CSV table of C-alpha atoms and ligand atoms in Angstrom, one decimal:
chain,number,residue,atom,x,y,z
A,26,UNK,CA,19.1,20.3,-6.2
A,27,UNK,CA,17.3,18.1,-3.8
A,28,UNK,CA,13.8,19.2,-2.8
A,29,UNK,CA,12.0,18.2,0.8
A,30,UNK,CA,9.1,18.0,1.2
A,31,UNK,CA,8.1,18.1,5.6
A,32,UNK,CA,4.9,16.6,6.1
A,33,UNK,CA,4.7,16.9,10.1
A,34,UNK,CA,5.5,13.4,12.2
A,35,UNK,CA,7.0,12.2,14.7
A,36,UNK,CA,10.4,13.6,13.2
A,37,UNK,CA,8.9,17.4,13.4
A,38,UNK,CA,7.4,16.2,16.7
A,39,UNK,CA,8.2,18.2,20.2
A,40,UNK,CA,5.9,18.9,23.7
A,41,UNK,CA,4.9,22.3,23.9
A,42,UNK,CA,5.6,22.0,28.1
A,43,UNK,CA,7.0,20.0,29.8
A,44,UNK,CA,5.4,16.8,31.0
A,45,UNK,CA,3.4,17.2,27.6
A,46,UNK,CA,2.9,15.1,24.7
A,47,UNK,CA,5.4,15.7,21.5
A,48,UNK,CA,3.1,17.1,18.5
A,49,UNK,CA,4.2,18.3,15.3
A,50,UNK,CA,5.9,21.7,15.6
A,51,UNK,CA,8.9,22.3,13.6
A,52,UNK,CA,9.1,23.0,9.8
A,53,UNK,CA,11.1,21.4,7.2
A,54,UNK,CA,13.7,24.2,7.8
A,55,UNK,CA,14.3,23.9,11.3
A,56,UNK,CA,14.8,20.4,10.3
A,57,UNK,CA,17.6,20.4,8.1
A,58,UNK,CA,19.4,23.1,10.5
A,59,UNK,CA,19.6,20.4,12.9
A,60,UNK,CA,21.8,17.7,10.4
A,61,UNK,CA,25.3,19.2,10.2
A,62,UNK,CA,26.6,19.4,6.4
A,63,UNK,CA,22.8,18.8,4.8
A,64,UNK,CA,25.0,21.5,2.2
A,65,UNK,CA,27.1,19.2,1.5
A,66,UNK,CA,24.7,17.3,-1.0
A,67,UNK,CA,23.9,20.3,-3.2
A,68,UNK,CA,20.6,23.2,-2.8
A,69,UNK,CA,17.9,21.5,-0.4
A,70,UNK,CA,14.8,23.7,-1.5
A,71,UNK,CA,12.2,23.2,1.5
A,72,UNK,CA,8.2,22.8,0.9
A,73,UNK,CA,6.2,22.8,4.1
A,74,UNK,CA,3.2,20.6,2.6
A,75,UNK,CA,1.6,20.4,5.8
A,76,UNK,CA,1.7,19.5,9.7
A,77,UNK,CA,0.4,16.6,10.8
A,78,UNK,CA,0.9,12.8,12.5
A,79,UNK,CA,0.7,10.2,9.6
A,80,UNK,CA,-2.3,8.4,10.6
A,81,UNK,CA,-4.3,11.6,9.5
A,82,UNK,CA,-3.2,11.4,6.2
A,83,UNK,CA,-5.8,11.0,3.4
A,84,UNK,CA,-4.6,9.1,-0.1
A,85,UNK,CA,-5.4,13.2,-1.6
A,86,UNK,CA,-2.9,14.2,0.6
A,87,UNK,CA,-0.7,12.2,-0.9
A,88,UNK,CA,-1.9,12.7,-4.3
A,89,UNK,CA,-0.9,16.4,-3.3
A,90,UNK,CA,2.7,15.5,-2.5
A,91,UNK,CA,2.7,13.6,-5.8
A,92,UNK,CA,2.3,16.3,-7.2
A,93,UNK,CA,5.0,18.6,-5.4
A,94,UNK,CA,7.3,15.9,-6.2
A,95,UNK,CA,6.5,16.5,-10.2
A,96,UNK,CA,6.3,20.0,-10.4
A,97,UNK,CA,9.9,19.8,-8.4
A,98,UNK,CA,11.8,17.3,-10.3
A,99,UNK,CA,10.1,18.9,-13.9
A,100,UNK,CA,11.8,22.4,-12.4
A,101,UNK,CA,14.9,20.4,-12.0
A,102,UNK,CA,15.3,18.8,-8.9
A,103,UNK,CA,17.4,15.6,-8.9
A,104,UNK,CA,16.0,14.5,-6.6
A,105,UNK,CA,12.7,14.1,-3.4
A,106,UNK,CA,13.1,13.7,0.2
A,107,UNK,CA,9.6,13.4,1.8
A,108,UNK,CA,10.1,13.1,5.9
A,109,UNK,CA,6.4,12.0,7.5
A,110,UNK,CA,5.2,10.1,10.6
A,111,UNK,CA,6.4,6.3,10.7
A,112,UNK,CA,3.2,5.3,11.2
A,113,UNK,CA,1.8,5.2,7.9
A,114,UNK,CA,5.4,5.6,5.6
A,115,UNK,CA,4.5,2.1,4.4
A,116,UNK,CA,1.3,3.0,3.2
A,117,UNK,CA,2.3,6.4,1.5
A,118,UNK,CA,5.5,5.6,-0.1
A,119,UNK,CA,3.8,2.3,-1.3
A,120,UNK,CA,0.8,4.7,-2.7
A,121,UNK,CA,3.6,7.1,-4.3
A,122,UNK,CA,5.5,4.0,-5.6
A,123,UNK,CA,2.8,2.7,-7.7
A,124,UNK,CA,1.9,6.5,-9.6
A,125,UNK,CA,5.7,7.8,-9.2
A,126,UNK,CA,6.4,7.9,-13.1
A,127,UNK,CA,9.6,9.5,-12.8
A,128,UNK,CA,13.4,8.3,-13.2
A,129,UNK,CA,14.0,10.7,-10.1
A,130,UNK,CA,13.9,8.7,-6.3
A,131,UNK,CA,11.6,10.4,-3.6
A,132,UNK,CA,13.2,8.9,-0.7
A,133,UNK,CA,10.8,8.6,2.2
A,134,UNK,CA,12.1,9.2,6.2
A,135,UNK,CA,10.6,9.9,9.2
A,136,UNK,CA,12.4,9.1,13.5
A,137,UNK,CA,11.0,7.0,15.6
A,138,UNK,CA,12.6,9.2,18.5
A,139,UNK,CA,11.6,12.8,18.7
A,140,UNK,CA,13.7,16.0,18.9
A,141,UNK,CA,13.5,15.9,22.1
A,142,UNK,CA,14.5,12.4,23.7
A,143,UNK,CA,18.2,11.3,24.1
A,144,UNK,CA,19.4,9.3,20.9
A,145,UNK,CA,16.8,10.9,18.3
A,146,UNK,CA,17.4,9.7,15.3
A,147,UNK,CA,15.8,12.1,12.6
A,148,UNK,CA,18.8,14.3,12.0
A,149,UNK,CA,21.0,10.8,11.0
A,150,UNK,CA,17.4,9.6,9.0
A,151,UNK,CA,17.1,13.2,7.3
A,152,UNK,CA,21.3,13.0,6.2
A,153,UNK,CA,21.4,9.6,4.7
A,154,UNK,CA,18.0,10.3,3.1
A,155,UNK,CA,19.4,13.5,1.3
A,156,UNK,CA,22.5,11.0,0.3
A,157,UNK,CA,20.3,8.7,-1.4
A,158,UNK,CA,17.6,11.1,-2.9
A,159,UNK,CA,21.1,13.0,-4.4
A,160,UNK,CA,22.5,9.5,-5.8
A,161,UNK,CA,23.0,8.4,-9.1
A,162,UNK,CA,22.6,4.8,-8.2
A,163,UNK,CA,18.7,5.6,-6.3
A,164,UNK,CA,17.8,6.6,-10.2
A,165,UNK,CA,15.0,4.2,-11.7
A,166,UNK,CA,13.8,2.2,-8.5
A,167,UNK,CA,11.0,4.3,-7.7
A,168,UNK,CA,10.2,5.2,-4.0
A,169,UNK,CA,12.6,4.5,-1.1
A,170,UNK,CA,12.2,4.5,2.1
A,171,UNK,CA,15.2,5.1,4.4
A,172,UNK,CA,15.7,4.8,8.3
A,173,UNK,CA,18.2,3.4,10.2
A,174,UNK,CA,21.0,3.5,7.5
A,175,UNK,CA,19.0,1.0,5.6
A,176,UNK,CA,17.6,1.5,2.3
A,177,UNK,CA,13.9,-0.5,1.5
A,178,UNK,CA,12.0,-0.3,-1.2
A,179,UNK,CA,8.6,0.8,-0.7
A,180,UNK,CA,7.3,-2.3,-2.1
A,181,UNK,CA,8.4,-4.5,0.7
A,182,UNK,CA,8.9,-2.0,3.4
A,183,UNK,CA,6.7,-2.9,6.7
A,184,UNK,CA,6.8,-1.1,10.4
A,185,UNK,CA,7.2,-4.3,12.7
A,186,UNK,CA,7.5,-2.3,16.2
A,187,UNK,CA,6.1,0.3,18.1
A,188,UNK,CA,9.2,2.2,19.4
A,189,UNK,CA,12.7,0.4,17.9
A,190,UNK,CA,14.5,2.6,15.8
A,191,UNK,CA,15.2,-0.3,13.6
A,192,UNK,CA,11.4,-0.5,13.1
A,193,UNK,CA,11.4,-1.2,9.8
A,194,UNK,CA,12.5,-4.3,7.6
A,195,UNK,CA,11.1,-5.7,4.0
A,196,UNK,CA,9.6,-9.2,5.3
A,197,UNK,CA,10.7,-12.1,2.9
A,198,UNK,CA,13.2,-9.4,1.2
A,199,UNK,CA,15.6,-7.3,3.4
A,200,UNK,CA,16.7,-4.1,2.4
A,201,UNK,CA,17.9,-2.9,-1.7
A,202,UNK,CA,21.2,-1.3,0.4
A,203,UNK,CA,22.7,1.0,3.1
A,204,UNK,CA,24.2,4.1,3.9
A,205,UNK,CA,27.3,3.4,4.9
A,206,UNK,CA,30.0,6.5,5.7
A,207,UNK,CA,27.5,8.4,4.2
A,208,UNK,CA,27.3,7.0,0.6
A,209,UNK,CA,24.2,4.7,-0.3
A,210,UNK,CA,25.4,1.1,-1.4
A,211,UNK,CA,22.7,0.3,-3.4
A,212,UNK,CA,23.5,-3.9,-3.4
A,213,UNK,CA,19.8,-5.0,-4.6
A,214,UNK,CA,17.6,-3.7,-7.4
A,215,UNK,CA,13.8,-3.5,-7.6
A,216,UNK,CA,11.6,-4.4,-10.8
A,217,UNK,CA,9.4,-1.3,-12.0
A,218,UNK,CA,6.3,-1.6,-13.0
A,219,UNK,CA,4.2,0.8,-15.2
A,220,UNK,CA,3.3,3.8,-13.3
A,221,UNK,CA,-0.7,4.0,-12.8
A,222,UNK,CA,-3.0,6.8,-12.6
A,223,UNK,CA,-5.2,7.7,-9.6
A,224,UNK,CA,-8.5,8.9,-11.2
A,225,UNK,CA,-10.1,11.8,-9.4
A,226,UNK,CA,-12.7,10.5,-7.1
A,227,UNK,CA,-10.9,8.3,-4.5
A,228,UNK,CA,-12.8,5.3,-3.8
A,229,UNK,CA,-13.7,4.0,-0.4
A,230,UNK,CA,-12.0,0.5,0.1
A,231,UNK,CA,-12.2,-1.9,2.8
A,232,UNK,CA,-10.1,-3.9,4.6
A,233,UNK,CA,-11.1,-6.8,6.3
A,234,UNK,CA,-8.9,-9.5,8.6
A,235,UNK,CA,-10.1,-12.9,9.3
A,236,UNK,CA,-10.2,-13.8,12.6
A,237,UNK,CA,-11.0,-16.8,15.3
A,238,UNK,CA,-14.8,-17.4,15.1
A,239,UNK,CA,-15.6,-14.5,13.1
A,240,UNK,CA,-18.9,-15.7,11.5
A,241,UNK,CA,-18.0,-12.6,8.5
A,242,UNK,CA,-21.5,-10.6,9.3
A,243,UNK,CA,-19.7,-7.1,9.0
A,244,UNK,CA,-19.1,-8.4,5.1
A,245,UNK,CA,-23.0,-8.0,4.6
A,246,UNK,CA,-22.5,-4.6,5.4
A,247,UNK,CA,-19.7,-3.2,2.9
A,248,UNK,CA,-21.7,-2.5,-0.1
A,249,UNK,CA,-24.3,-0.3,2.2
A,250,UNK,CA,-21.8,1.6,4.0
A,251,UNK,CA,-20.7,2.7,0.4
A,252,UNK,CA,-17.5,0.1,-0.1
A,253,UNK,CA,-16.3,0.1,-3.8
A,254,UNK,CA,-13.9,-2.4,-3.4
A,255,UNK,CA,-12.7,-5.4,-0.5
A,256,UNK,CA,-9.6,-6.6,0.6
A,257,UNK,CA,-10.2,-9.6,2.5
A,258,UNK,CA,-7.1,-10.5,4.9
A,259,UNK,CA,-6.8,-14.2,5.4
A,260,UNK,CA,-5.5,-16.2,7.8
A,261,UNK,CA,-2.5,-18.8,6.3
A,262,UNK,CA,-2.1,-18.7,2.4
A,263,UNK,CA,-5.8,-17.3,2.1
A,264,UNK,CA,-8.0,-18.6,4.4
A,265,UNK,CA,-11.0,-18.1,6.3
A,266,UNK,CA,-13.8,-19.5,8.3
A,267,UNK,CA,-16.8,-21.9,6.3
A,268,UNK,CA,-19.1,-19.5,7.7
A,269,UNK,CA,-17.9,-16.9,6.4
A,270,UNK,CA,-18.1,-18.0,2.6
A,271,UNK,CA,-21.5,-17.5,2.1
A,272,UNK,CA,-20.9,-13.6,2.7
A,273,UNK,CA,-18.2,-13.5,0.6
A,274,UNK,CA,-19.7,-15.0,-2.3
A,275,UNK,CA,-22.1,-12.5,-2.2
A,276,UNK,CA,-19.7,-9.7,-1.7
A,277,UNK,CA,-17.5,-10.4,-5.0
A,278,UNK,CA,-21.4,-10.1,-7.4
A,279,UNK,CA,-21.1,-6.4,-5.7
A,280,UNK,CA,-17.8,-5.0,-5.8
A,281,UNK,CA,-13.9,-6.6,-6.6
A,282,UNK,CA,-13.0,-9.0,-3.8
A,283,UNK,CA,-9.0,-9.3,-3.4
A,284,UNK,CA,-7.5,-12.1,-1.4
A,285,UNK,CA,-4.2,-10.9,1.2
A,286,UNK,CA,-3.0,-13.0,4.1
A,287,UNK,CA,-2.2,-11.8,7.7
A,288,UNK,CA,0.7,-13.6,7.8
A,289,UNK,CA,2.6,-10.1,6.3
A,290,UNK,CA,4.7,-12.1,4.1
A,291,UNK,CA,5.6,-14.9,1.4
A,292,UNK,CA,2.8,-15.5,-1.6
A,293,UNK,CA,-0.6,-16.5,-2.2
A,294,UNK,CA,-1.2,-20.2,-2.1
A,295,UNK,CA,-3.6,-20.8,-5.0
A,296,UNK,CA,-4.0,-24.7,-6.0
A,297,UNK,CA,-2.7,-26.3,-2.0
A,298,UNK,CA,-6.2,-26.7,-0.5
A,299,UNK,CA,-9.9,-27.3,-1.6
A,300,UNK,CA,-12.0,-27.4,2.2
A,301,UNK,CA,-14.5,-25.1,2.5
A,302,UNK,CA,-13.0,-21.5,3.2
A,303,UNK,CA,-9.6,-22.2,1.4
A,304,UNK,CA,-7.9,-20.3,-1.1
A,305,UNK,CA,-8.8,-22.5,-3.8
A,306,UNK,CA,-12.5,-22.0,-3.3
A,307,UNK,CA,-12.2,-18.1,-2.3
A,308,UNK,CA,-10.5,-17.8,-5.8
A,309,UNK,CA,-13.3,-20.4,-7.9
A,310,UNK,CA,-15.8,-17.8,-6.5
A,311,UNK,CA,-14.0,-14.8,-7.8
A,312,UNK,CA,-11.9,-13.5,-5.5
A,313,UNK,CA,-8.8,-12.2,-6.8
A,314,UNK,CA,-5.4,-13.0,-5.3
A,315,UNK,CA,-3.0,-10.7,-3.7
A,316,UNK,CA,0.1,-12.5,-4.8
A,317,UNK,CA,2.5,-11.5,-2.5
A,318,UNK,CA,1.0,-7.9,-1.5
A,319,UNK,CA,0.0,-7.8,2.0
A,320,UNK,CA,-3.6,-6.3,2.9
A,321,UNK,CA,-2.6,-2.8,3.6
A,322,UNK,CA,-0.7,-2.8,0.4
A,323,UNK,CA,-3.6,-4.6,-1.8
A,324,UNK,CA,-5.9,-2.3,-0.6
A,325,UNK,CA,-3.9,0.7,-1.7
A,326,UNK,CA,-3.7,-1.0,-5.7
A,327,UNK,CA,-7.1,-1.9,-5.6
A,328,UNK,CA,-8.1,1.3,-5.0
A,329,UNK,CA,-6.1,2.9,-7.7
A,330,UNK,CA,-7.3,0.5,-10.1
A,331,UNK,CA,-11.3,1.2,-8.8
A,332,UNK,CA,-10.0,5.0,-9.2
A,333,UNK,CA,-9.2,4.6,-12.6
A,334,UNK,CA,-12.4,2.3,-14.1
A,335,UNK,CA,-10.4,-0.8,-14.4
A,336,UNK,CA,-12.2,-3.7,-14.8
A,337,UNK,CA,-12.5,-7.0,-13.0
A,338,UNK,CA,-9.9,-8.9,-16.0
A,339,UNK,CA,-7.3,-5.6,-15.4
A,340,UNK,CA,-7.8,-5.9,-12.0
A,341,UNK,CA,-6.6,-9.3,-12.0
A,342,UNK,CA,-3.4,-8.3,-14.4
A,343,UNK,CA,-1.9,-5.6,-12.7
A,344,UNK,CA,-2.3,-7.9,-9.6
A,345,UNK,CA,-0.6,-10.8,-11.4
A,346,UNK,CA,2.5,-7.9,-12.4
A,347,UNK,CA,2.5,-6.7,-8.8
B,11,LIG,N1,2.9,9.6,15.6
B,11,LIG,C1,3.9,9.5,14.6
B,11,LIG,C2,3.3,9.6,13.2
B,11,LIG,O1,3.0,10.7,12.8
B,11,LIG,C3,4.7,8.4,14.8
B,11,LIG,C4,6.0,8.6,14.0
B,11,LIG,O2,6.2,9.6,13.3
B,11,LIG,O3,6.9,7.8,14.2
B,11,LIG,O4,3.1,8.7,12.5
């Protein structure tokens, strides 16, 4: 048994008149009527969790599909499909990845056409989704995302255009597999790491990109605009402006201050340069590298880790493992 879990999106998306704007309309069910031989993999039990675009998500939402997904697969399910707006799947399934402590995949899927246009792809999404989330071989690699015929993990999965239906990719990476003739060939595999918690209060985390002739003034403000953590995206391997060093020297004696670069992919240079605003000083005055996670990503850990109590030395560990 493979349980979904609709979420709204660009997949559930249609215009309520013509000449209107698609919003999201149609429930998980009327979904999986529209892909011919969804039976096929086994029962689909539907849970409408809610109706929404992505980018009005909140991380309790998705602690609240978390939660589904447990309560599902400890019932029995073999299996989670979660379909949701493109626009954010990169955040979510990362978010679900790093508390998903389950052998069980929750496959992630969304369209980047709706319903209604000519060539709309969430029918074909929504089938090879329910293929992988119902095979053996997605077991043990944690939270998948699949569009396209292409299987990512969410670790490395990134939206890299507005409107191509082959959106997404895994920078650096490529995809773990495909569905090809409708069975997943799972040809890569993905390290786990621990699962973590997500404490109750959710912390506010900023993110911050570094960018030509920023003088970093809005970093004076974090802590006052109630900021619990930073991530701080960088320009290159970790850079930023001289001018701006002063502000984040102060901002790591208030709150955890990770490093990420704008570049979306590759890791962390840590010992390449010494000027003023490069990675080696950022990280002599505390700042705590990203490794390879990119600032969207970073900020998701950090904030589970400021979530949870961790302190500044675990911080830096699960960052390291990450
Ligand atoms: N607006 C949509 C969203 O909810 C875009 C999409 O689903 O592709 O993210």
């Amino acid at each position: 048994m493979i349980a979904y879990l609709a979420t709204g999106g660009t997949i559930a998306s249609i215009p309520a008149a013509e000449g209107s704007g698609a919003v999201p309309t149609l429930t998980g069910a009327d979904l999986l009527a529209s892909v011919p031989g969804i039976g096929d993999v086994g029962a689909v039990e539907v849970h409408q969790m809610m109706q929404r675009p992505s980018a009005s998500f909140t991380l309790a939402d998705v602690r609240t599909v978390l939660r589904t997904a447990q309560e599902v697969v400890d019932a029995g399910a073999s299996g989670v499909v979660v379909s949701q707006g493109t626009d954010t799947i990169e955040e979510v399934a990362y978010l679900l990845d790093l508390l998903w402590d389950r052998p069980e995949p929750i496959v992630v899927t969304g369209a980047m056409r709706h319903p209604g246009l000519p060539g709309a792809d969430g029918p074909a999404n929504l089938s090879a989704s329910f293929q992988v989330a119902s095979s053996l071989s997605a077991r043990d690699l944690g939270v998948l995302v699949v569009l396209n015929d292409e299987i990512h993990a969410a670790r490395f999965v990134h939206k890299s255009n507005i409107a191509a239906p082959d959106t997404f990719g895994s920078p650096g990476f490529g995809p773990l597999g495909y569905v090809v003739e409708s069975t997943p060939r799972l040809r890569l595999l993905v390290s786990r790491n621990p699962a973590l918690s997500l404490g109750p209060d959710i912390p506010p985390v900023a993110l911050w990109r570094m960018v030509l002739g920023d003088d970093g003034r809005a970093l004076s403000k974090l802590q006052t605009l109630g900021y619990e953590g930073a991530v701080i995206e960088g320009a290159g391997g970790g850079h930023v402006s001289a001018d701006t060093v002063p502000f984040l020297r102060d901002l790591v004696t208030e709150m955890p201050v990770v490093l990420a670069s704008r570049t979306g992919s590759g890791e962390m240079l840590r010992s390449t340069y010494q000027y003023s605003g490069s990675e080696m000083e950022l990280l002599d005055a505390g700042l705590i590298s990203a490794g390879s996670l990119d600032g969207l990503k970073a900020r998701l850990l950090l904030t589970v880790l400021i979530s949870a109590g961790a302190s500044r030395e675990e911080i830096e560990r699960e960052f390291a493992l990450r």
